[in-house]
mmCIF file of C-alpha atoms in Angstrom:
data_model
loop_
_atom_site.group_PDB
_atom_site.id
_atom_site.type_symbol
_atom_site.label_atom_id
_atom_site.label_comp_id
_atom_site.label_asym_id
_atom_site.label_seq_id
_atom_site.Cartn_x
_atom_site.Cartn_y
_atom_site.Cartn_z
ATOM 1 C CA MET O 352 32.399 -10.014 -21.229
ATOM 2 C CA THR O 353 35.655 -8.551 -19.985
ATOM 3 C CA ARG O 354 39.098 -9.158 -21.522
ATOM 4 C CA CYS O 355 42.398 -7.930 -20.162
ATOM 5 C CA VAL O 356 45.129 -6.816 -22.536
ATOM 6 C CA ASP O 357 47.650 -9.657 -22.744
ATOM 7 C CA LEU O 358 51.104 -8.192 -22.258
ATOM 8 C CA ASP O 359 53.753 -9.974 -20.217
ATOM 9 C CA ALA O 360 55.436 -6.763 -19.147
ATOM 10 C CA LEU O 361 52.302 -5.640 -17.269
ATOM 11 C CA ARG O 362 51.230 -8.829 -15.555
ATOM 12 C CA PRO O 363 52.023 -7.655 -11.974
ATOM 13 C CA ALA O 364 49.232 -7.128 -9.497
ATOM 14 C CA MET O 365 48.361 -3.703 -10.866
ATOM 15 C CA ALA O 366 44.608 -3.557 -11.206
ATOM 16 C CA ALA O 367 43.102 -2.316 -14.455
ATOM 17 C CA ASP O 368 41.267 0.951 -13.891
ATOM 18 C CA VAL O 369 39.768 1.571 -17.359
ATOM 19 C CA GLN O 370 37.131 -0.373 -19.239
ATOM 20 C CA VAL O 371 37.267 0.019 -23.024
ATOM 21 C CA VAL O 372 33.847 -0.737 -24.535
ATOM 22 C CA THR O 373 33.633 -1.711 -28.219
ATOM 23 C CA SER O 374 30.795 -1.407 -30.742
ATOM 24 C CA ASP O 375 29.512 -4.955 -30.104
ATOM 25 C CA GLY O 376 29.287 -4.393 -26.346
ATOM 26 C CA LYS O 377 32.452 -6.184 -25.299
ATOM 27 C CA SER O 378 34.596 -4.669 -22.565
ATOM 28 C CA ILE O 379 38.401 -4.788 -22.404
ATOM 29 C CA ALA O 380 40.177 -3.987 -19.130
ATOM 30 C CA ALA O 381 43.196 -1.705 -19.469
ATOM 31 C CA HIS O 382 45.409 0.669 -17.480
ATOM 32 C CA SER O 383 44.766 4.384 -17.718
ATOM 33 C CA PHE O 384 48.395 5.471 -17.440
ATOM 34 C CA VAL O 385 49.345 3.280 -20.413
ATOM 35 C CA LEU O 386 46.557 4.629 -22.608
ATOM 36 C CA ALA O 387 47.125 8.234 -21.531
ATOM 37 C CA THR O 388 50.853 7.961 -22.259
ATOM 38 C CA ALA O 389 50.301 6.463 -25.704
ATOM 39 C CA SER O 390 47.525 8.767 -26.944
ATOM 40 C CA PRO O 391 46.673 12.386 -26.039
ATOM 41 C CA VAL O 392 43.104 11.801 -27.223
ATOM 42 C CA LEU O 393 42.641 8.842 -24.887
ATOM 43 C CA GLU O 394 44.168 10.888 -22.099
ATOM 44 C CA ARG O 395 41.464 13.556 -22.487
ATOM 45 C CA MET O 396 38.753 10.911 -22.726
ATOM 46 C CA ILE O 397 39.940 9.284 -19.495
ATOM 47 C CA ASP O 398 40.036 12.624 -17.703
ATOM 48 C CA ARG O 399 36.457 13.362 -18.719
ATOM 49 C CA ALA O 400 35.238 9.886 -17.795
ATOM 50 C CA ARG O 401 36.651 9.839 -14.270
ATOM 51 C CA ARG O 402 34.222 10.354 -11.436
ATOM 52 C CA GLY O 403 36.596 9.846 -8.519
ATOM 53 C CA TRP O 404 40.310 9.496 -7.867
ATOM 54 C CA ASN O 405 40.365 5.697 -7.696
ATOM 55 C CA SER O 406 37.104 4.894 -9.365
ATOM 56 C CA GLU O 407 36.981 2.850 -12.542
ATOM 57 C CA CYS O 408 36.099 4.744 -15.698
ATOM 58 C CA THR O 409 34.691 3.624 -19.022
ATOM 59 C CA ILE O 410 35.596 4.863 -22.487
ATOM 60 C CA ARG O 411 34.037 3.830 -25.775
ATOM 61 C CA VAL O 412 36.009 2.990 -28.932
ATOM 62 C CA LEU O 413 33.365 2.589 -31.618
ATOM 63 C CA GLY O 414 33.217 2.020 -35.358
ATOM 64 C CA VAL O 415 35.480 -1.050 -35.592
ATOM 65 C CA SER O 416 35.347 -4.663 -34.452
ATOM 66 C CA SER O 417 36.346 -5.746 -30.974
ATOM 67 C CA ASP O 418 39.276 -7.721 -32.397
ATOM 68 C CA ALA O 419 40.606 -4.554 -34.022
ATOM 69 C CA VAL O 420 40.239 -2.631 -30.743
ATOM 70 C CA TYR O 421 42.041 -5.430 -28.911
ATOM 71 C CA ALA O 422 44.868 -5.322 -31.467
ATOM 72 C CA PHE O 423 45.004 -1.528 -31.137
ATOM 73 C CA LEU O 424 45.349 -1.721 -27.351
ATOM 74 C CA HIS O 425 47.945 -4.466 -27.672
ATOM 75 C CA PHE O 426 50.118 -2.194 -29.803
ATOM 76 C CA LEU O 427 49.626 0.704 -27.380
ATOM 77 C CA TYR O 428 51.008 -1.482 -24.613
ATOM 78 C CA ALA O 429 53.865 -2.829 -26.743
ATOM 79 C CA SER O 430 54.768 0.627 -28.172
ATOM 80 C CA ARG O 431 56.131 -1.068 -31.293
ATOM 81 C CA VAL O 432 55.264 -3.478 -34.085
ATOM 82 C CA THR O 433 57.394 -6.620 -33.937
ATOM 83 C CA PRO O 434 57.872 -9.014 -36.889
ATOM 84 C CA GLU O 435 55.529 -11.431 -35.128
ATOM 85 C CA ASP O 436 52.803 -8.765 -35.209
ATOM 86 C CA GLU O 437 52.944 -8.178 -38.967
ATOM 87 C CA GLU O 438 50.109 -10.622 -39.571
ATOM 88 C CA VAL O 439 47.898 -8.739 -37.101
ATOM 89 C CA VAL O 440 48.659 -5.445 -38.866
ATOM 90 C CA THR O 441 47.846 -7.073 -42.202
ATOM 91 C CA VAL O 442 44.475 -8.395 -40.987
ATOM 92 C CA HIS O 443 43.373 -5.208 -39.212
ATOM 93 C CA GLY O 444 45.279 -2.676 -41.353
ATOM 94 C CA PRO O 445 42.378 -0.339 -42.296
ATOM 95 C CA GLN O 446 40.919 -0.367 -38.765
ATOM 96 C CA LEU O 447 44.321 0.258 -37.184
ATOM 97 C CA LEU O 448 44.951 3.126 -39.596
ATOM 98 C CA ALA O 449 41.605 4.724 -38.713
ATOM 99 C CA LEU O 450 42.095 4.236 -34.958
ATOM 100 C CA SER O 451 45.681 5.488 -34.925
ATOM 101 C CA HIS O 452 44.622 8.552 -36.906
ATOM 102 C CA ALA O 453 41.627 9.269 -34.670
ATOM 103 C CA TYR O 454 43.587 8.799 -31.450
ATOM 104 C CA ARG O 455 46.806 10.388 -32.755
ATOM 105 C CA VAL O 456 49.214 7.475 -32.444
ATOM 106 C CA GLY O 457 51.722 8.455 -35.113
ATOM 107 C CA TRP O 458 54.095 5.482 -35.085
ATOM 108 C CA LEU O 459 51.228 2.980 -35.343
ATOM 109 C CA LYS O 460 49.640 4.994 -38.133
ATOM 110 C CA ARG O 461 52.880 4.898 -40.126
ATOM 111 C CA ALA O 462 53.224 1.147 -39.586
ATOM 112 C CA ALA O 463 49.631 0.461 -40.688
ATOM 113 C CA GLU O 464 50.019 2.740 -43.708
ATOM 114 C CA ALA O 465 53.236 1.007 -44.782
ATOM 115 C CA SER O 466 51.654 -2.441 -44.421
ATOM 116 C CA MET O 467 48.588 -1.462 -46.448
ATOM 117 C CA THR O 468 50.717 0.215 -49.118
ATOM 118 C CA ALA O 469 52.854 -2.896 -49.579
ATOM 119 C CA ARG O 470 49.830 -5.206 -49.959
ATOM 120 C CA LEU O 471 47.506 -2.988 -51.983
ATOM 121 C CA THR O 472 45.643 -4.568 -54.924
ATOM 122 C CA PRO O 473 43.586 -2.964 -57.723
ATOM 123 C CA GLU O 474 40.384 -4.447 -56.273
ATOM 124 C CA HIS O 475 40.753 -2.327 -53.120
ATOM 125 C CA ALA O 476 42.419 0.757 -54.639
ATOM 126 C CA VAL O 477 39.267 2.922 -54.628
ATOM 127 C CA ASP O 478 38.304 2.048 -51.050
ATOM 128 C CA MET O 479 41.828 2.595 -49.776
ATOM 129 C CA LEU O 480 42.069 5.876 -51.705
ATOM 130 C CA LYS O 481 39.062 7.233 -49.847
ATOM 131 C CA LEU O 482 40.385 5.923 -46.526
ATOM 132 C CA ALA O 483 43.791 7.485 -47.183
ATOM 133 C CA ARG O 484 42.146 10.826 -47.896
ATOM 134 C CA LEU O 485 40.068 10.698 -44.705
ATOM 135 C CA CYS O 486 42.991 9.553 -42.528
ATOM 136 C CA ASP O 487 45.595 11.873 -44.078
ATOM 137 C CA ALA O 488 47.846 9.030 -45.305
ATOM 138 C CA PRO O 489 49.779 10.521 -48.252
ATOM 139 C CA ARG O 490 51.936 7.462 -48.897
ATOM 140 C CA LEU O 491 48.899 5.200 -49.239
ATOM 141 C CA TYR O 492 47.070 7.846 -51.289
ATOM 142 C CA LEU O 493 49.942 8.100 -53.768
ATOM 143 C CA ARG O 494 50.178 4.321 -54.067
ATOM 144 C CA CYS O 495 46.449 4.073 -54.788
ATOM 145 C CA ALA O 496 46.687 6.795 -57.434
ATOM 146 C CA ARG O 497 49.622 5.087 -59.155
ATOM 147 C CA LEU O 498 47.923 1.703 -59.069
ATOM 148 C CA ALA O 499 44.734 3.156 -60.554
ATOM 149 C CA ALA O 500 46.722 4.793 -63.355
ATOM 150 C CA LYS O 501 48.689 1.617 -64.030
ATOM 151 C CA ASP O 502 45.813 -0.887 -64.068
ATOM 152 C CA PHE O 503 42.593 1.067 -64.405
ATOM 153 C CA ALA O 504 40.855 -1.834 -66.153
ATOM 154 C CA ALA O 505 41.117 -3.908 -62.960
ATOM 155 C CA VAL O 506 40.038 -0.925 -60.861
ATOM 156 C CA GLU O 507 36.916 -0.487 -63.015
ATOM 157 C CA ARG O 508 35.874 -4.060 -62.209
ATOM 158 C CA SER O 509 36.068 -3.485 -58.447
ATOM 159 C CA ASP O 510 33.063 -2.943 -56.197
ATOM 160 C CA GLY O 511 34.581 0.278 -54.887
ATOM 161 C CA TRP O 512 34.605 1.870 -58.334
ATOM 162 C CA ARG O 513 31.028 0.792 -59.064
ATOM 163 C CA PHE O 514 29.902 2.236 -55.731
ATOM 164 C CA ALA O 515 31.753 5.505 -56.396
ATOM 165 C CA ARG O 516 30.097 5.867 -59.815
ATOM 166 C CA ARG O 517 26.627 5.395 -58.321
ATOM 167 C CA HIS O 518 26.868 7.192 -54.999
ATOM 168 C CA ASP O 519 30.073 9.275 -54.759
ATOM 169 C CA ALA O 520 30.504 11.620 -57.713
ATOM 170 C CA ALA O 521 33.229 13.587 -55.919
ATOM 171 C CA LEU O 522 35.396 10.477 -55.479
ATOM 172 C CA GLU O 523 34.818 9.456 -59.093
ATOM 173 C CA LEU O 524 35.844 12.912 -60.302
ATOM 174 C CA GLU O 525 38.932 12.828 -58.080
ATOM 175 C CA ILE O 526 40.054 9.471 -59.512
ATOM 176 C CA LEU O 527 39.489 10.634 -63.093
ATOM 177 C CA GLN O 528 41.517 13.767 -62.342
ATOM 178 C CA LEU O 529 44.332 11.589 -60.973
ATOM 179 C CA LEU O 530 44.281 9.538 -64.171
ATOM 180 C CA GLU O 531 44.446 12.681 -66.298
ATOM 181 C CA ASP O 532 47.377 13.980 -64.235
ATOM 182 C CA ALA O 533 49.171 10.648 -64.682
ATOM 183 C CA ASP O 534 48.698 10.822 -68.468
ATOM 184 C CA GLN O 535 50.037 14.368 -68.541
ATOM 185 C CA ARG O 536 53.060 13.334 -66.494
ATOM 186 C CA ARG O 537 53.807 10.463 -68.883
ATOM 187 C CA GLU O 538 53.561 12.803 -71.858
ATOM 188 C CA ARG O 539 55.836 15.333 -70.158
ATOM 189 C CA TRP O 540 58.404 12.639 -69.306
ATOM 190 C CA ALA O 541 58.296 11.385 -72.905
ATOM 191 C CA ARG O 542 58.955 14.904 -74.210
ATOM 192 C CA GLU O 543 61.805 15.396 -71.754
ATOM 193 C CA ARG O 544 63.431 12.106 -72.748
ATOM 194 C CA ALA O 545 63.057 12.962 -76.416
ATOM 195 C CA SER O 546 64.647 16.389 -75.897
ATOM 196 C CA ARG O 547 67.530 14.914 -73.884
ATOM 197 C CA GLU O 548 68.117 12.373 -76.628
ATOM 198 C CA ALA O 549 68.103 15.134 -79.258
ATOM 199 C CA TYR O 550 70.662 17.190 -77.301
ATOM 200 C CA ARG O 551 72.793 14.092 -76.815
ATOM 201 C CA GLN O 552 72.761 13.371 -80.549
ATOM 202 C CA LEU O 553 73.679 16.984 -81.335
ATOM 203 C CA GLY O 554 76.558 16.709 -78.872
ATOM 204 C CA GLU O 555 77.737 13.539 -80.609
ATOM 205 C CA ALA O 556 77.508 15.360 -83.936
ATOM 206 C CA MET O 557 79.800 18.105 -82.602
ATOM 207 C CA ASP O 558 82.289 15.486 -81.404
ATOM 208 C CA SER O 559 82.088 13.774 -84.794
ATOM 209 C CA LEU O 560 82.913 17.042 -86.577
ATOM 210 C CA ASP O 561 85.973 17.455 -84.353
ATOM 211 C CA HIS O 562 86.920 13.854 -85.105
ATOM 212 C CA ILE O 563 86.509 14.220 -88.878
ATOM 213 C CA PHE O 564 88.656 17.392 -89.012
ATOM 214 C CA SER O 565 91.114 16.435 -86.275
ATOM 215 C CA ASP O 566 94.835 17.143 -86.479
ATOM 216 C CA ASP O 567 95.866 13.465 -86.543
ATOM 217 C CA GLY O 568 94.914 12.814 -90.133
ATOM 218 C CA GLY O 569 91.152 13.144 -89.960
ATOM 219 C CA CYS O 570 88.458 10.540 -89.482
ATOM 220 C CA THR O 571 89.559 6.917 -89.793
ATOM 221 C CA CYS O 572 86.053 5.474 -89.879
ATOM 222 C CA ALA O 573 85.053 3.170 -92.700
ATOM 223 C CA ASP O 574 84.456 4.873 -96.029
ATOM 224 C CA VAL O 575 80.856 5.781 -96.755
ATOM 225 C CA ASP O 576 80.925 3.914 -100.071
ATOM 226 C CA ALA O 577 81.792 0.603 -98.455
ATOM 227 C CA ASP O 578 78.614 -1.447 -98.361
ATOM 228 C CA THR O 579 79.918 -3.715 -95.637
ATOM 229 C CA ALA O 580 80.954 -0.924 -93.307
ATOM 230 C CA ALA O 581 79.168 -0.782 -89.955
ATOM 231 C CA PRO O 582 77.357 2.490 -89.212
ATOM 232 C CA SER O 583 79.574 4.991 -87.396
ATOM 233 C CA PRO O 584 78.799 8.389 -85.825
ATOM 234 C CA CYS O 585 80.786 10.103 -88.562
ATOM 235 C CA ARG O 586 79.144 8.354 -91.492
ATOM 236 C CA GLY O 587 75.965 10.445 -91.602
ATOM 237 C CA LEU O 588 77.938 13.696 -91.297
ATOM 238 C CA ARG O 589 80.284 12.719 -94.123
ATOM 239 C CA LEU O 590 77.324 11.977 -96.370
ATOM 240 C CA LEU O 591 75.723 15.291 -95.435
ATOM 241 C CA MET O 592 78.929 17.222 -96.109
ATOM 242 C CA ARG O 593 79.365 15.486 -99.459
ATOM 243 C CA HIS O 594 75.862 16.595 -100.423
ATOM 244 C CA TYR O 595 76.592 20.122 -99.148
ATOM 245 C CA ALA O 596 79.665 20.369 -101.378
ATOM 246 C CA THR O 597 77.898 19.142 -104.517
ATOM 247 C CA CYS O 598 74.326 20.386 -104.056
ATOM 248 C CA GLY O 599 72.926 21.672 -107.351
ATOM 249 C CA ALA O 600 70.252 23.814 -105.727
ATOM 250 C CA ARG O 601 72.832 25.820 -103.800
ATOM 251 C CA ASN O 602 75.038 26.312 -106.861
ATOM 252 C CA ALA O 603 72.127 27.210 -109.155
ATOM 253 C CA ALA O 604 71.029 30.373 -107.349
ATOM 254 C CA PRO O 605 72.268 32.385 -104.370
ATOM 255 C CA GLY O 606 70.351 31.434 -101.258
ATOM 256 C CA GLY O 607 68.801 28.397 -102.923
ATOM 257 C CA TRP O 608 69.489 26.119 -99.991
ATOM 258 C CA CYS O 609 67.837 22.722 -99.820
ATOM 259 C CA THR O 610 66.762 21.184 -96.512
ATOM 260 C CA ARG O 611 69.913 19.072 -96.156
ATOM 261 C CA CYS O 612 72.176 22.034 -96.888
ATOM 262 C CA ARG O 613 70.384 24.159 -94.278
ATOM 263 C CA ARG O 614 70.794 21.335 -91.769
ATOM 264 C CA MET O 615 74.527 21.122 -92.448
ATOM 265 C CA LEU O 616 74.867 24.887 -92.171
ATOM 266 C CA GLN O 617 73.079 24.834 -88.803
ATOM 267 C CA LEU O 618 75.434 22.117 -87.582
ATOM 268 C CA PHE O 619 78.433 24.244 -88.600
ATOM 269 C CA ARG O 620 76.945 27.228 -86.770
ATOM 270 C CA LEU O 621 76.233 25.134 -83.682
ATOM 271 C CA HIS O 622 79.775 23.813 -83.710
ATOM 272 C CA ALA O 623 81.131 27.340 -83.849
ATOM 273 C CA SER O 624 78.950 28.242 -80.871
ATOM 274 C CA VAL O 625 80.241 25.396 -78.688
ATOM 275 C CA CYS O 626 83.819 25.354 -80.000
ATOM 276 C CA ASP O 627 86.476 26.751 -77.662
ATOM 277 C CA ARG O 628 89.421 26.365 -80.059
ATOM 278 C CA THR O 629 91.120 29.169 -81.972
ATOM 279 C CA ALA O 630 91.069 29.954 -85.672
ATOM 280 C CA PRO O 631 93.458 28.047 -88.008
ATOM 281 C CA ASP O 632 96.045 30.859 -88.031
ATOM 282 C CA ASP O 633 95.866 31.823 -84.344
ATOM 283 C CA GLY O 634 98.415 29.563 -82.743
ATOM 284 C CA ASP O 635 98.253 26.113 -81.144
ATOM 285 C CA HIS O 636 95.425 23.629 -81.568
ATOM 286 C CA PRO O 637 93.412 25.505 -84.199
ATOM 287 C CA CYS O 638 89.902 24.459 -85.175
ATOM 288 C CA ARG O 639 89.809 22.989 -88.698
ATOM 289 C CA VAL O 640 86.033 22.588 -89.010
ATOM 290 C CA PRO O 641 84.771 24.508 -92.072
ATOM 291 C CA LEU O 642 83.094 27.869 -91.464
ATOM 292 C CA CYS O 643 83.974 27.789 -87.761
ATOM 293 C CA SER O 644 85.948 31.053 -87.839
ATOM 294 C CA HIS O 645 83.301 32.638 -90.108
ATOM 295 C CA PHE O 646 80.458 31.927 -87.679
ATOM 296 C CA LYS O 647 82.575 32.979 -84.681
ATOM 297 C CA ALA O 648 83.244 36.347 -86.284
ATOM 298 C CA LYS O 649 79.565 36.680 -87.144
ATOM 299 C CA MET O 650 78.572 35.897 -83.532
ATOM 300 C CA ARG O 651 80.970 38.542 -82.260
ATOM 301 C CA ALA O 652 79.334 41.079 -84.556
ATOM 302 C CA GLU O 653 75.739 39.991 -84.048
ATOM 303 C CA LYS O 654 74.273 38.802 -80.763
ATOM 304 C CA ALA O 655 72.480 35.444 -81.030
ATOM 305 C CA ASP O 656 68.831 35.234 -80.092
ATOM 306 C CA ARG O 657 67.698 33.749 -76.804
ATOM 307 C CA THR O 658 66.458 30.453 -78.293
ATOM 308 C CA TRP O 659 69.806 29.780 -79.951
ATOM 309 C CA ARG O 660 71.722 30.570 -76.743
ATOM 310 C CA LEU O 661 69.505 28.132 -74.858
ATOM 311 C CA LEU O 662 70.176 25.435 -77.469
ATOM 312 C CA VAL O 663 73.922 26.001 -77.197
ATOM 313 C CA LYS O 664 73.738 25.787 -73.420
ATOM 314 C CA LYS O 665 71.853 22.486 -73.449
ATOM 315 C CA VAL O 666 74.070 20.903 -76.093
ATOM 316 C CA THR O 667 77.167 21.944 -74.137
ATOM 317 C CA ARG O 668 75.706 20.412 -70.998
ATOM 318 C CA ALA O 669 74.835 17.194 -72.864
ATOM 319 C CA ARG O 670 78.401 16.923 -74.205
ATOM 320 C CA ALA O 671 79.854 17.429 -70.739
ATOM 321 C CA MET O 672 77.566 14.798 -69.214
ATOM 322 C CA SER O 673 78.382 12.312 -72.004
ATOM 323 C CA ARG O 674 82.102 12.769 -71.488
ATOM 324 C CA LEU O 675 81.720 12.409 -67.745
ATOM 325 C CA ALA O 676 79.714 9.221 -68.159
ATOM 326 C CA ALA O 677 82.243 7.806 -70.633
ATOM 327 C CA ALA O 678 85.127 8.517 -68.264
ATOM 328 C CA ARG O 679 83.537 6.644 -65.362
ATOM 329 C CA THR O 680 83.117 2.920 -64.904
ATOM 330 C CA VAL O 681 79.406 2.355 -64.394
ATOM 331 C CA PRO O 682 78.462 -0.687 -62.285
ATOM 332 C CA GLU O 683 76.608 -3.356 -64.196
ATOM 333 C CA LEU O 684 73.528 -3.077 -61.993
ATOM 334 C CA VAL O 685 73.306 0.686 -62.610
ATOM 335 C CA ALA O 686 73.751 0.196 -66.355
ATOM 336 C CA VAL O 687 70.965 -2.405 -66.496
ATOM 337 C CA SER O 688 68.631 -0.182 -64.447
ATOM 338 C CA TRP O 689 69.343 2.814 -66.667
ATOM 339 C CA ALA O 690 68.699 0.759 -69.803
ATOM 340 C CA ARG O 691 65.339 -0.344 -68.431
ATOM 341 C CA TYR O 692 64.450 3.239 -67.496
ATOM 342 C CA SER O 693 65.431 4.555 -70.935
ATOM 343 C CA SER O 694 63.433 1.901 -72.776
ATOM 344 C CA GLY O 695 60.263 2.166 -70.706
ATOM 345 C CA GLY O 696 60.725 4.929 -68.193
ATOM 346 C CA ALA O 697 57.221 6.307 -68.176
ATOM 347 C CA ALA O 698 55.646 2.895 -67.681
ATOM 348 C CA ARG O 699 57.975 2.099 -64.791
ATOM 349 C CA LEU O 700 57.383 5.401 -62.999
ATOM 350 C CA ARG O 701 53.626 5.179 -62.874
#
């Protein structure tokens, strides 16, 4: 049985000079110059198969169905994938990916990979993972890995996973390693978000200290003793400073600091490290935060350790980013996306 590639642009009286034979014995008539132009591998195969200048040659495209070979040749003639051809790419996606990889047709390989990536399901994740590895399709490989990490329970119920456990220990080990890497990434992202939140809160604490001891009469937030007052950024600091001023453990013995007093003292030291204002008696805009000038003088005399300098750097950066974000009008869509990322970022990035 002989079929000719159906393409309106090549319907003139040019005779087909190549017969493409498929695995089931069917033969498809094609033009050698079209195949040689589209694929360097087919070009070499045609050169080897020729016996004479005008004689007809035969090449074999094996391993896939005749319909997939026909679709492959159709795309070689068309040199593009039109919206009308999306259904064909969907039906023959794996075969087209394998053929385009074997015969080095890059644009068709990218189109098949994109189509398979968009329609991937957990039931086929293991099979497509192996195919992506064999055909060097990184986009499809990454999608399979993310899908397996996101819904591994569905992947475990698939035939591909059961086959890998029985007959392909290397593939099973590779998938388990991908799952472990995904868990480690989620843990790392969680730690990074927690650290960024801690630096942001420390930056807000520094701003609250400046607000409490500002030149315009101090903090105007609701009094800490008012039961109906809404929580404010300054409220916790005012409670902590009240405890610091009246702590019995600190007054009972020198150096007898309690945990809350040490925390307040560290906040004062951190404020002195990030403060760029002068001492109370050094001219305009002095800093009125307690112990600020004391810690500044101590830092000039003693060099801070590396860990403390790194903390100061990150808190300063967090304050700058917070002020920049507050000064800009964020679009509603960006704000909603950021809120979703902050609440469940690791789950969304899998």
